[in-house]
Coordinates of C-alpha atoms and ligand atoms in Angstrom, one line a residue:
X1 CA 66.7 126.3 66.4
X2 CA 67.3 124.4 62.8
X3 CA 70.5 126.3 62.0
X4 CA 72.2 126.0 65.9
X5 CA 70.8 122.5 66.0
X6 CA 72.7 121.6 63.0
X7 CA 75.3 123.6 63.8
X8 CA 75.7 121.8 67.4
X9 CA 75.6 118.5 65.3
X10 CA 78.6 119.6 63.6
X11 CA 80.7 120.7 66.4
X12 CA 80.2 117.4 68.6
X13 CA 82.1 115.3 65.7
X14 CA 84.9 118.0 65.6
X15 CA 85.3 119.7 69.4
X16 CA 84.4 117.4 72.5
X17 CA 81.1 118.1 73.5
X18 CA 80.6 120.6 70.7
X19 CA 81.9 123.5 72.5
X20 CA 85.5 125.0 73.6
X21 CA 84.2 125.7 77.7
X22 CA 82.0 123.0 79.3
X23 CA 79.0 125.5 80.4
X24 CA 78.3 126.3 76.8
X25 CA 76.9 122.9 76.3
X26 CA 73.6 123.7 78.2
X27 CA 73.8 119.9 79.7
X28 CA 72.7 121.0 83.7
X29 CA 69.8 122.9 81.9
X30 CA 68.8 119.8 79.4
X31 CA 69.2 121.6 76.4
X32 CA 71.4 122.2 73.3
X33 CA 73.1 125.5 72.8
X34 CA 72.2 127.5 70.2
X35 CA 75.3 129.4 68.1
X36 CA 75.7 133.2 68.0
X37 CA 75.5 135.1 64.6
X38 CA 75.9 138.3 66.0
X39 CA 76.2 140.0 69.0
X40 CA 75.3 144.0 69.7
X41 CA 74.8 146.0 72.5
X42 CA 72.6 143.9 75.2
X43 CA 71.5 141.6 72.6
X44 CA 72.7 138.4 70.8
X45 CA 71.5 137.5 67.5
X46 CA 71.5 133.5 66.9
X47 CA 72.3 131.1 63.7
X48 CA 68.3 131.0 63.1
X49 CA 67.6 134.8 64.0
X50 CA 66.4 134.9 67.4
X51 CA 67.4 137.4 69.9
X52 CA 67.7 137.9 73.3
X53 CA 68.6 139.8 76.3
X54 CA 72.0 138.7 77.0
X55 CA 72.5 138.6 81.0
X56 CA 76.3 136.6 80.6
X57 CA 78.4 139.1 78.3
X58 CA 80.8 137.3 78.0
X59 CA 81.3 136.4 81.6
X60 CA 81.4 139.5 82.3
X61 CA 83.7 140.6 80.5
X62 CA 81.5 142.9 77.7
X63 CA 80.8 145.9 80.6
X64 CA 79.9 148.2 78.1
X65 CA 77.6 145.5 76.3
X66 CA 78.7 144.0 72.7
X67 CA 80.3 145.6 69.9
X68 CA 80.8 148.8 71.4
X69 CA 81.7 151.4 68.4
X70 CA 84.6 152.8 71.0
X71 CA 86.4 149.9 71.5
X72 CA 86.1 148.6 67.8
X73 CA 87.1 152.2 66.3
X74 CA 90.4 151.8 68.9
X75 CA 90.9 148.5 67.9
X76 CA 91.0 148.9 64.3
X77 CA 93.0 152.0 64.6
X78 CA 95.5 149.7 66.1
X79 CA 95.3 147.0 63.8
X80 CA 96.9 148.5 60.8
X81 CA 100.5 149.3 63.2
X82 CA 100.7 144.9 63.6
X83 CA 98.3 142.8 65.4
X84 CA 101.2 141.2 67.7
X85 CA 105.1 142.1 68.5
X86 CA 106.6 139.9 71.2
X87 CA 108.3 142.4 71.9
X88 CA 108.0 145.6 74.1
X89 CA 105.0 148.2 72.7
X90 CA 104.0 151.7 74.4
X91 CA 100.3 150.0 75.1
X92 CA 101.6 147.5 77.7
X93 CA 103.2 150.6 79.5
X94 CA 100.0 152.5 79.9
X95 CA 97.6 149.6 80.7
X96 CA 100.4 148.7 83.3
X97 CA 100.4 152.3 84.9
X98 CA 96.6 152.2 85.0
X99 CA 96.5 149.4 86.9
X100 CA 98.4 150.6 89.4
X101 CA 96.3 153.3 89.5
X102 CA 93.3 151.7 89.9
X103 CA 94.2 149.3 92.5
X104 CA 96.3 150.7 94.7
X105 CA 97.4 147.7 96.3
X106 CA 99.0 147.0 92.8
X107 CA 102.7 148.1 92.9
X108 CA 103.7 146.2 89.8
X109 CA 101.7 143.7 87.4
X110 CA 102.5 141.3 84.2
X111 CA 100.3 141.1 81.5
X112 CA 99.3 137.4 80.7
X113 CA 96.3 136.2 78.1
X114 CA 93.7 134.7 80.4
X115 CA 92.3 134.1 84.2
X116 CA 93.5 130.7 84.2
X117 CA 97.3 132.4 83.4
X118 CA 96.8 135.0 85.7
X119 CA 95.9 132.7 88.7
X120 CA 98.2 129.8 88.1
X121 CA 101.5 132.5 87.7
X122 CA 100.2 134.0 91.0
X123 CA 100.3 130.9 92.9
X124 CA 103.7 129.8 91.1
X125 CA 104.8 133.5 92.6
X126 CA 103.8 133.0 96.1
X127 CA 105.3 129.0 96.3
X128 CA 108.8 131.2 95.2
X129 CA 108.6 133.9 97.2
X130 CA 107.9 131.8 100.5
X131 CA 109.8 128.9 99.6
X132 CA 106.4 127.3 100.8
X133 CA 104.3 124.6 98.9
X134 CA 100.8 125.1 99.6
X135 CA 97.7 126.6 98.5
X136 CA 94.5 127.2 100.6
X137 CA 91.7 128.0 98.4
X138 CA 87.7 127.9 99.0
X139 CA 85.0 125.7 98.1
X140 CA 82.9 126.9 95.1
X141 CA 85.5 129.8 94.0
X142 CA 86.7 129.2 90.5
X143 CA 90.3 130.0 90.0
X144 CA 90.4 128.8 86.3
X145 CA 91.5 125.3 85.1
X146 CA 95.2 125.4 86.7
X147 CA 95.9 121.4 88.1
X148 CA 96.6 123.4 91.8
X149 CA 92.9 124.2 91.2
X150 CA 90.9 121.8 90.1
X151 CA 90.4 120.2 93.8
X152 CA 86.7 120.3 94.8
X153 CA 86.3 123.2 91.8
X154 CA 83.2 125.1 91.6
X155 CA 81.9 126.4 88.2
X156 CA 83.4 124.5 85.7
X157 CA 83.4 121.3 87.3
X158 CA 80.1 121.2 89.2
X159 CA 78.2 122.0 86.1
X160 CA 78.6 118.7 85.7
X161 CA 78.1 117.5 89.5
X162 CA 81.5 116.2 89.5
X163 CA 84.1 118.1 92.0
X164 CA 87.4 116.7 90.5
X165 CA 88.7 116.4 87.5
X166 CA 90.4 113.3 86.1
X167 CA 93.7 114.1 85.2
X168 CA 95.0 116.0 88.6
X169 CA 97.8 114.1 90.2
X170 CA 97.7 113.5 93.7
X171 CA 100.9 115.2 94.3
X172 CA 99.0 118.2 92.9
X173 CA 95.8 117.9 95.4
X174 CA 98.1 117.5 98.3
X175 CA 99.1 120.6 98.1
X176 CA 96.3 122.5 97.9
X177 CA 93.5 122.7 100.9
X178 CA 89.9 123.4 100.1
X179 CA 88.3 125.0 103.1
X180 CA 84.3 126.5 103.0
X181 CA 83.6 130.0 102.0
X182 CA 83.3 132.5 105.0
X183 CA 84.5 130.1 108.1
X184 CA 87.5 131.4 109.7
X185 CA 88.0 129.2 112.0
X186 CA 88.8 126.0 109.3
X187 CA 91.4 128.2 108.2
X188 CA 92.8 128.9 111.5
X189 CA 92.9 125.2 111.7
X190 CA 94.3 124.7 108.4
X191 CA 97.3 127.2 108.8
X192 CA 98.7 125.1 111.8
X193 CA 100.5 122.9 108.7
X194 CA 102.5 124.9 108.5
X195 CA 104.2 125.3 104.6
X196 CA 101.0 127.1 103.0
X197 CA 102.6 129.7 100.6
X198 CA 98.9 131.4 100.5
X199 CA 95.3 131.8 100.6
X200 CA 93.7 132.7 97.3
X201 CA 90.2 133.6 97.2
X202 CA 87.5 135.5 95.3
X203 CA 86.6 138.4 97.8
X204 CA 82.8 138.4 96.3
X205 CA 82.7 134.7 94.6
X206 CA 80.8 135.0 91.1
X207 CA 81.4 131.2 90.3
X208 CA 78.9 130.1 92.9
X209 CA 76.6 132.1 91.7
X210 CA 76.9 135.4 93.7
X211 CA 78.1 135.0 97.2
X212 CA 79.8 138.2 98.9
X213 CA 82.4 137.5 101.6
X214 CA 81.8 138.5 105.2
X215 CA 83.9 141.9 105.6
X216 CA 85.1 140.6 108.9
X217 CA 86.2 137.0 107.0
X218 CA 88.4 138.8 104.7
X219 CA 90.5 141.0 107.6
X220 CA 90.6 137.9 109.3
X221 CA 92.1 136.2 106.5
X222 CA 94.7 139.5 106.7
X223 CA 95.8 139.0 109.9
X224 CA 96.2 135.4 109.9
X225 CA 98.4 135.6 106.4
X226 CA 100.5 138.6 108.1
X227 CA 101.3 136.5 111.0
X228 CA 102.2 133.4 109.3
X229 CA 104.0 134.9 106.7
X230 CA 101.3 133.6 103.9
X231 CA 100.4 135.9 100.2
X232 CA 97.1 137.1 100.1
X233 CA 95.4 136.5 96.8
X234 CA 92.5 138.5 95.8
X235 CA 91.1 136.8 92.5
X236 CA 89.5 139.4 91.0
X237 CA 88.7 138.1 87.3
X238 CA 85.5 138.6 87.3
X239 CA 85.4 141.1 89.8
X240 CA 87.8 143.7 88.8
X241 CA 86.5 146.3 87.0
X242 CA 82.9 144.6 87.5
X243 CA 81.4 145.4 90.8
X244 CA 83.2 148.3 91.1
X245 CA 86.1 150.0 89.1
X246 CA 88.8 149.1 91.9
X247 CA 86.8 145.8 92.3
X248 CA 86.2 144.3 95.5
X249 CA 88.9 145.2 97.2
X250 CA 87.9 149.2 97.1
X251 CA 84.5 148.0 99.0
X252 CA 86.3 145.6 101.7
X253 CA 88.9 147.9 103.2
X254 CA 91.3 144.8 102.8
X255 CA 94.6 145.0 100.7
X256 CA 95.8 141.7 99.3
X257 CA 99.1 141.3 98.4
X258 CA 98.8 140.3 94.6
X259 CA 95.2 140.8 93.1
X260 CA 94.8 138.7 89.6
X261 CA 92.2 140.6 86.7
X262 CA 91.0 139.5 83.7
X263 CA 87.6 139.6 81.9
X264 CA 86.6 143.2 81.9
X265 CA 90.7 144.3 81.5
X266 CA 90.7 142.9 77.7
X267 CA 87.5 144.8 76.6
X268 CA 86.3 141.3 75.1
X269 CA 89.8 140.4 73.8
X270 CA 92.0 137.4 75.9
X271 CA 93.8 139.5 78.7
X272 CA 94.3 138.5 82.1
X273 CA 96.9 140.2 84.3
X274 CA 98.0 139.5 88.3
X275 CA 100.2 142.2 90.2
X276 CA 100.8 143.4 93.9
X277 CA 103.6 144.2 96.1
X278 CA 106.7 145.1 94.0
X279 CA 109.1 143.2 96.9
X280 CA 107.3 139.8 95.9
X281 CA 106.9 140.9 91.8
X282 CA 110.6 141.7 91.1
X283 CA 111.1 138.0 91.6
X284 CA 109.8 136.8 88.2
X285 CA 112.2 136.5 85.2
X286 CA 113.7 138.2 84.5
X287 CA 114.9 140.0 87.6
X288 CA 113.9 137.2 89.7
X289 CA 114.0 133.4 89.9
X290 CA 110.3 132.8 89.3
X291 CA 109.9 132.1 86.2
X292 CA 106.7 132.7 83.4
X293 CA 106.5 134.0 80.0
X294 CA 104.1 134.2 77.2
X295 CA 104.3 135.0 73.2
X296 CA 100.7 136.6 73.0
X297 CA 101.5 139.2 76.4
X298 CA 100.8 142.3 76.1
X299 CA 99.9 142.2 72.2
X300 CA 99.2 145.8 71.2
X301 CA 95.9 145.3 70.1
X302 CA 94.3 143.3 73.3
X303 CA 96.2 146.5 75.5
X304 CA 94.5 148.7 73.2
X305 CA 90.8 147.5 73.7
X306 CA 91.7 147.4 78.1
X307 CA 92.8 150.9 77.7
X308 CA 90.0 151.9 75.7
X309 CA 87.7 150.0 77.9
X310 CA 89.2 151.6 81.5
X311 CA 89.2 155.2 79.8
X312 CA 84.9 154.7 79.6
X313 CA 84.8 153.2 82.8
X314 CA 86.3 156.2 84.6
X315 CA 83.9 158.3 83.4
X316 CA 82.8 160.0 86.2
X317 CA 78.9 158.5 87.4
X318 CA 79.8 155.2 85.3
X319 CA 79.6 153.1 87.7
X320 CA 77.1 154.4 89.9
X321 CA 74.7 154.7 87.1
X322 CA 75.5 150.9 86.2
X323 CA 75.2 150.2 90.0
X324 CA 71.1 151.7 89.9
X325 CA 71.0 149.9 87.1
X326 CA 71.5 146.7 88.6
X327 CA 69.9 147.5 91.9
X328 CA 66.6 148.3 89.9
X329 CA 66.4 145.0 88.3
X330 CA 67.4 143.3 91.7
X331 CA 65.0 145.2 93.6
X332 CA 62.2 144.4 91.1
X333 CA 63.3 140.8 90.9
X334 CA 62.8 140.4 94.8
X335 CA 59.7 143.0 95.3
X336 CA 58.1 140.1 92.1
X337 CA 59.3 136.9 94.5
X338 CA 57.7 138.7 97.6
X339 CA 54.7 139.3 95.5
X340 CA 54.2 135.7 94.9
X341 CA 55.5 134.3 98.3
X342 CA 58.2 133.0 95.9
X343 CA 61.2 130.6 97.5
X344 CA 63.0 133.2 95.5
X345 CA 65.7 136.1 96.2
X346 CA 68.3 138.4 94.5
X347 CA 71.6 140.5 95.5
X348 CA 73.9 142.7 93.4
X349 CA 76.9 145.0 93.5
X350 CA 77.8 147.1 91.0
X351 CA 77.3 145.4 87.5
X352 CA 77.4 141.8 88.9
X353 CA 74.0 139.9 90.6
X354 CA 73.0 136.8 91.6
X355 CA 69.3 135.5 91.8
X356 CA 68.7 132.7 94.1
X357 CA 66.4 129.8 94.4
X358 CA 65.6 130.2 98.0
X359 CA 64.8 132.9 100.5
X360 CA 67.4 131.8 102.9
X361 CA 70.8 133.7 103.0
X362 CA 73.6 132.5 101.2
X363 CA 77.1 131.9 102.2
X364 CA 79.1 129.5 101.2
X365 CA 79.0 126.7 98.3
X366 CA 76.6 124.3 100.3
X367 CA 74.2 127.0 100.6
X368 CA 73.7 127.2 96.8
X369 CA 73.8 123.3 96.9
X370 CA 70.7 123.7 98.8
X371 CA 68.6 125.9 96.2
X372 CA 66.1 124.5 94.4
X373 CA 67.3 123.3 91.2
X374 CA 64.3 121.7 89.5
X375 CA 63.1 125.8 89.8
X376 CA 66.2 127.4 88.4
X377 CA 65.7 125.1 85.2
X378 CA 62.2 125.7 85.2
X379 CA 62.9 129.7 85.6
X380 CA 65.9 129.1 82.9
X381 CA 64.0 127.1 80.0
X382 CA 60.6 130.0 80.5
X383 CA 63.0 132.8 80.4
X384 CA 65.1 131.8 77.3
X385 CA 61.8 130.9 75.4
X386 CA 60.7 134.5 76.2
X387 CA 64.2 135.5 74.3
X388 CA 66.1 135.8 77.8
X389 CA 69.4 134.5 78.0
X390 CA 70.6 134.2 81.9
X391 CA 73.9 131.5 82.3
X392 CA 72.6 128.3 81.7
X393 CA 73.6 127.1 85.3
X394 CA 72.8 127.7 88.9
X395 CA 76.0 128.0 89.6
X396 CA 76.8 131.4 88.4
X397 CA 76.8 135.1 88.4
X398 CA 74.9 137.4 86.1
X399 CA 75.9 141.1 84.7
X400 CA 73.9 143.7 82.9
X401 CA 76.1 146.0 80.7
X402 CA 76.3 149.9 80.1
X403 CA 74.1 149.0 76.8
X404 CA 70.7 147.7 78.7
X405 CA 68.3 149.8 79.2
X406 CA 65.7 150.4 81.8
X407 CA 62.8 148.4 78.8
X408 CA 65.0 145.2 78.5
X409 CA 64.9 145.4 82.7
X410 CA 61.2 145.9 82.7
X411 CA 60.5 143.1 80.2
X412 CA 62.9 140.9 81.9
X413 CA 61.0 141.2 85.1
X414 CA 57.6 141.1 83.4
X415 CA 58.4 137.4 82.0
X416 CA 59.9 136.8 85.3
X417 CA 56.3 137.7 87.0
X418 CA 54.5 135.1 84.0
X419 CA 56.9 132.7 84.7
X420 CA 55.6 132.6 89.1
X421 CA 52.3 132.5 87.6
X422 CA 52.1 130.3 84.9
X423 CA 54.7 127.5 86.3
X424 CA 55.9 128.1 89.4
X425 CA 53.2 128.5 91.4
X426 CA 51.4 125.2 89.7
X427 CA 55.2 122.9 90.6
X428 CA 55.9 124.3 94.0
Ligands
LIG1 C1 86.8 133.5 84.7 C2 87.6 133.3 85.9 C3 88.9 132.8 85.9 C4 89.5 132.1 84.7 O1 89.6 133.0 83.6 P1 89.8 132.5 82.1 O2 90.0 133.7 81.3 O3 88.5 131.8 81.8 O4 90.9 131.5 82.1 C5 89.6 132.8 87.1 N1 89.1 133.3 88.2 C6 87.9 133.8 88.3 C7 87.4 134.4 89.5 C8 87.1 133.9 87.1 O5 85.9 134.3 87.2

């Protein structure tokens, strides 16, 4: 660690913290990050010349692992016709149309350059279309680090234990209502205030570690927005193109009326979109009064790596042999816990999982509260030692890649077994 541990040094007297996103920093793990050299496939390489597993990709967004020879042969084809336009380019055209393809509840969509665009244009959207002011969102979903968001946040923010963020006006967090994950009936309640422009929600949460919404929840949520005249938002950032190519909304049966993507879309370059109904997306500039903008949008090279990226992805069997994939690992990971009468359990869905510190079911944000923390450290510190690298907080999701292979599984789960013998069966 002599190289990352100088580099680290180095970056705390020029970037706060040492790092440009919070989580990088390692501090709910107690430990320094170490800097990445290289990255390939399933595997990152770092400053001193260790390597490991890498269960994060990005966030997600590396699907078909690092440094996929596809995406970099598109990219630098690309390259040599200009890098960035701001104007019109064929690419944004075709990304656009596959989209629409993919989701069908997508009618039209606007290219932005991150989640945090993507979600805080969405909302801006809705507040125009319904002439209504507020947002109800749910505890422990992260929407990105838009002010209208940052109200009892989950990832980011409760790395750090703290639910606010300094910063947010008070005018801001009145108009925004955070209500627990899965529980219907707060909603109903909250709803009778009449003025909520709409409900925003990750339809399987991946920022609270990985927590699926009840089925019945989300055509609740349908109903009650129908009724009151309310936008559905379907945040799919991290799960679009992740748990399954028409994310979660192809698995719930429930059709949102503007969906927000991100992660996967770019192919590892910054692209977020959001798109829905074409009644409530003709009213952005410049056809309608809502406005938003961006000089990066729809660069040709960042549409050329989504399209490239969405072309492999529709391969046919893609996804279902991602999907055994990840249910092989998740299947080994909880026969292991059973094995060991470990407090210990694991769910996936397509290339996303979550591995939890307790047997009991998980629901909502308080449920993951309630895990055992002192063990997810443990389990984290053992398994990165081992050259394992799973996010360095209990409050996220985890993704395996086109690019691992059934060994790096296997070895994963073998540490995972010398880990319950060697320490967790001696703390608990
Ligand atoms: C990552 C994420 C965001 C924010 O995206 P950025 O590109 O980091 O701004 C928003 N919503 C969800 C569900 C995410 O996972």
């Amino acid at each position: 660690m002599k190289n990352s541990t100088k580099l680290f040094r180095q970056a705390k007297k020029y970037i706060p913290g040492g790092v440009n996103s919070p989580v990088r920093a390692f501090s709910s793990v107690g430990k320094t990050p170490f800097f990445i050299k290289e990255a390939k496939g399933q595997y990152l390489t770092d400053e001193d010349n260790n390597k490991y597993i890498d269960f994060i990709g990005s966030w997600g967004a590396q699907i078909l692992g690092h440094s996929d020879k596809r995406i970099i042969k598109e990219v630098t084809r690309v390259i040599h016709s200009g890098i960035t336009y701001g104007a019109p380019c064929k690419n944004e055209v075709m990304l656009a149309k596959e989209i629409t393809k993919i989701y069908p509840s997508i009618e039209k969509v606007r290219m932005v350059n991150s989640g945090t665009e993507a979600t805080m244009s969405a909302i801006r959207l809705a507040r125009g279309f319904t002439k209504k002011d507020r947002v109800i969102k749910f505890n422990g979903c992260y929407h990105g680090h838009g002010d209208s968001f940052l109200i009892k946040a989950g990832s980011g923010a409760s790395t750090f234990g703290t639910p606010n963020s300094l910063g947010v006006t008070k005018a801001n967090a009145k108009d925004t209502i955070s209500l627990p994950y899965n529980d219907i009936k707060q909603v109903q309640k909250a709803i009778k205030s009449k003025n909520i422009a709409c409900i925003i929600i990750e339809p399987i949460a991946g920022n609270m570690n990985f927590i699926r919404a009840n089925k019945v929840f989300l055509k609740k949520l349908r109903i009650l927005c129908n009724q009151n005249n309310i936008i559905l938002i379907f945040d799919e950032v991290m799960t679009g193109f992740r748990v399954a190519k028409g994310g979660a909304q192809s698995l719930c049966g429930v059709k949102p009326d503007l969906t927000t993507l991100g992660k996967v879309l770019g192919g590892g370059l910054p692209v977020g979109a959001f798109g829905g109904r074409k009644d409530i997306m003709d009213n952005l500039a410049p056809l309608g009064g809502v406005y938003q903008a961006g000089t990066l949008s729809g660069n040709p090279l960042a549409m050329a790596a989504g399209l490239k990226t969405l072309e492999i992805i529709s391969k046919p069997k893609y996804f279902k042999e991602l999907s055994k994939k990840t249910e092989y690992f998740i299947s080994k990971i909880n026969e292991v816990a059973q094995k060991y009468q470990a407090d210990i359990s694991a769910d996936s869905q397509g290339g996303m999982f979550g591995i939890y510190f307790t047997k009991k079911e998980v629901t909502n944000y308080n449920d993951i509260l309630n895990t055992n923390e002192n063990n997810f450290i443990s389990f984290f510190q053992y398994m990165l030692k081992n050259g394992i690298f799973f996010a360095p907080s209990m409050f996220e999701a985890g993704f395996i890649s086109s690019s691992h292979t059934k060994k790096d599984i296997d070895y994963t789960v073998k540490i995972f077994e010398k880990w319950l013998k060697e320490i967790y069966l001696s703390i608990n």
